mmCIF file of C-alpha atoms in Angstrom:
data_model
loop_
_atom_site.group_PDB
_atom_site.id
_atom_site.type_symbol
_atom_site.label_atom_id
_atom_site.label_comp_id
_atom_site.label_asym_id
_atom_site.label_seq_id
_atom_site.Cartn_x
_atom_site.Cartn_y
_atom_site.Cartn_z
ATOM 1 C CA UNK A 1 -0.574 -9.975 -21.144
ATOM 2 C CA UNK A 2 1.698 -9.695 -18.137
ATOM 3 C CA UNK A 3 2.051 -5.921 -18.491
ATOM 4 C CA UNK A 4 -1.717 -5.496 -18.404
ATOM 5 C CA UNK A 5 -1.923 -7.395 -15.138
ATOM 6 C CA UNK A 6 0.984 -5.413 -13.694
ATOM 7 C CA UNK A 7 -0.697 -2.134 -14.599
ATOM 8 C CA UNK A 8 -4.031 -3.232 -13.185
ATOM 9 C CA UNK A 9 -2.468 -4.288 -9.892
ATOM 10 C CA UNK A 10 -0.380 -1.101 -9.757
ATOM 11 C CA UNK A 11 -3.529 1.017 -10.134
ATOM 12 C CA UNK A 12 -5.294 -1.007 -7.439
ATOM 13 C CA UNK A 13 -2.368 -0.627 -5.032
ATOM 14 C CA UNK A 14 -2.062 3.097 -5.795
ATOM 15 C CA UNK A 15 -5.743 3.648 -5.023
ATOM 16 C CA UNK A 16 -5.678 1.637 -1.797
ATOM 17 C CA UNK A 17 -2.413 3.168 -0.577
ATOM 18 C CA UNK A 18 -3.754 6.661 -1.205
ATOM 19 C CA UNK A 19 -6.853 5.841 0.856
ATOM 20 C CA UNK A 20 -4.651 4.494 3.665
ATOM 21 C CA UNK A 21 -2.470 7.609 3.669
ATOM 22 C CA UNK A 22 -5.515 9.847 3.490
ATOM 23 C CA UNK A 23 -7.004 8.269 6.616
ATOM 24 C CA UNK A 24 -3.674 8.160 8.478
ATOM 25 C CA UNK A 25 -2.542 11.714 7.703
ATOM 26 C CA UNK A 26 -5.926 13.130 8.644
ATOM 27 C CA UNK A 27 -4.702 12.841 12.244
ATOM 28 C CA UNK A 28 -1.591 14.922 11.498
ATOM 29 C CA UNK A 29 -2.572 18.496 10.819
ATOM 30 C CA UNK A 30 -0.978 20.321 7.941
ATOM 31 C CA UNK A 31 0.557 17.335 6.097
ATOM 32 C CA UNK A 32 -0.854 15.813 2.928
ATOM 33 C CA UNK A 33 0.535 12.605 1.399
ATOM 34 C CA UNK A 34 -0.573 11.466 -2.039
ATOM 35 C CA UNK A 35 0.565 8.468 -4.069
ATOM 36 C CA UNK A 36 1.561 9.784 -7.488
ATOM 37 C CA UNK A 37 2.680 6.519 -9.080
ATOM 38 C CA UNK A 38 3.047 2.821 -8.293
ATOM 39 C CA UNK A 39 5.220 0.333 -10.128
ATOM 40 C CA UNK A 40 4.924 -3.412 -9.621
ATOM 41 C CA UNK A 41 7.697 -5.892 -10.416
ATOM 42 C CA UNK A 42 6.978 -8.537 -13.098
ATOM 43 C CA UNK A 43 6.593 -11.255 -10.460
ATOM 44 C CA UNK A 44 4.206 -8.995 -8.464
ATOM 45 C CA UNK A 45 6.312 -9.300 -5.313
ATOM 46 C CA UNK A 46 7.568 -5.695 -5.010
ATOM 47 C CA UNK A 47 5.553 -2.501 -5.228
ATOM 48 C CA UNK A 48 7.471 0.763 -5.554
ATOM 49 C CA UNK A 49 5.292 3.714 -4.564
ATOM 50 C CA UNK A 50 6.219 7.322 -5.265
ATOM 51 C CA UNK A 51 4.781 9.763 -2.746
ATOM 52 C CA UNK A 52 4.161 13.468 -3.059
ATOM 53 C CA UNK A 53 4.267 15.146 0.350
ATOM 54 C CA UNK A 54 2.956 18.639 1.019
ATOM 55 C CA UNK A 55 4.571 20.710 2.458
ATOM 56 C CA UNK A 56 7.761 19.384 0.900
ATOM 57 C CA UNK A 57 9.887 20.545 3.871
ATOM 58 C CA UNK A 58 8.420 17.701 5.933
ATOM 59 C CA UNK A 59 9.098 15.150 3.181
ATOM 60 C CA UNK A 60 12.201 13.494 4.608
ATOM 61 C CA UNK A 61 10.683 13.176 8.080
ATOM 62 C CA UNK A 62 7.478 11.723 6.674
ATOM 63 C CA UNK A 63 9.290 9.214 4.451
ATOM 64 C CA UNK A 64 11.330 8.028 7.456
ATOM 65 C CA UNK A 65 8.120 7.625 9.444
ATOM 66 C CA UNK A 66 6.419 5.793 6.580
ATOM 67 C CA UNK A 67 9.391 3.437 6.102
ATOM 68 C CA UNK A 68 9.438 2.741 9.846
ATOM 69 C CA UNK A 69 5.743 1.792 9.685
ATOM 70 C CA UNK A 70 5.982 -0.175 6.424
ATOM 71 C CA UNK A 71 4.842 -3.422 8.056
ATOM 72 C CA UNK A 72 1.701 -1.797 9.456
ATOM 73 C CA UNK A 73 0.919 -0.191 6.096
ATOM 74 C CA UNK A 74 1.426 -3.524 4.333
ATOM 75 C CA UNK A 75 -0.886 -5.247 6.810
ATOM 76 C CA UNK A 76 -3.569 -2.589 6.278
ATOM 77 C CA UNK A 77 -3.132 -2.935 2.517
ATOM 78 C CA UNK A 78 -3.462 -6.701 2.857
ATOM 79 C CA UNK A 79 -6.783 -6.416 4.668
ATOM 80 C CA UNK A 80 -8.092 -4.195 1.859
ATOM 81 C CA UNK A 81 -6.938 -6.247 -1.171
ATOM 82 C CA UNK A 82 -6.926 -9.781 0.222
ATOM 83 C CA UNK A 83 -9.727 -10.847 -2.119
ATOM 84 C CA UNK A 84 -7.930 -9.575 -5.240
ATOM 85 C CA UNK A 85 -4.321 -10.640 -4.574
ATOM 86 C CA UNK A 86 -2.851 -13.889 -3.346
ATOM 87 C CA UNK A 87 0.435 -12.371 -2.161
ATOM 88 C CA UNK A 88 0.689 -8.828 -0.816
ATOM 89 C CA UNK A 89 3.782 -7.234 -2.364
ATOM 90 C CA UNK A 90 6.690 -5.838 -0.402
ATOM 91 C CA UNK A 91 6.378 -2.048 -0.271
ATOM 92 C CA UNK A 92 9.085 0.479 -1.090
ATOM 93 C CA UNK A 93 8.443 4.188 -0.732
ATOM 94 C CA UNK A 94 10.235 7.071 -2.438
ATOM 95 C CA UNK A 95 9.611 10.800 -2.592
ATOM 96 C CA UNK A 96 8.309 11.990 -5.950
ATOM 97 C CA UNK A 97 10.004 15.349 -6.384
ATOM 98 C CA UNK A 98 8.858 15.980 -9.942
ATOM 99 C CA UNK A 99 6.624 18.885 -8.855
ATOM 100 C CA UNK A 100 9.539 20.545 -7.054
ATOM 101 C CA UNK A 101 11.648 20.025 -10.169
ATOM 102 C CA UNK A 102 9.006 21.648 -12.388
ATOM 103 C CA UNK A 103 8.671 24.533 -9.943
ATOM 104 C CA UNK A 104 12.428 25.065 -10.004
ATOM 105 C CA UNK A 105 12.518 25.095 -13.822
ATOM 106 C CA UNK A 106 9.660 27.612 -13.925
ATOM 107 C CA UNK A 107 11.523 29.772 -11.416
ATOM 108 C CA UNK A 108 14.703 29.695 -13.523
ATOM 109 C CA UNK A 109 12.810 30.467 -16.727
ATOM 110 C CA UNK A 110 10.991 33.342 -15.044
ATOM 111 C CA UNK A 111 14.290 35.073 -14.159
ATOM 112 C CA UNK A 112 15.282 35.589 -17.798
#
């Protein structure tokens, strides 16, 4: 039962965070941020979001900027989901480099 609720809240947070990043990065030309996965702790107090940033060269700068503005993002998230959640979870952001990893494997396999 608890896992179902965790998954439902994770999907809700992923959707809302992606909409927030879509509206915020529209102002910055040439950078696209998408939320690939969200994980929520069992007590629903921590949300770990994995971000895919294109182009990947700007990934570290963007993640620093996002972590610096975590409070603003959490506030915006709170205004969007305040009717569904009692407590807005603490946000943690990480770069999802799985696409870069797949690209690297394809590159290595293509050499042989």
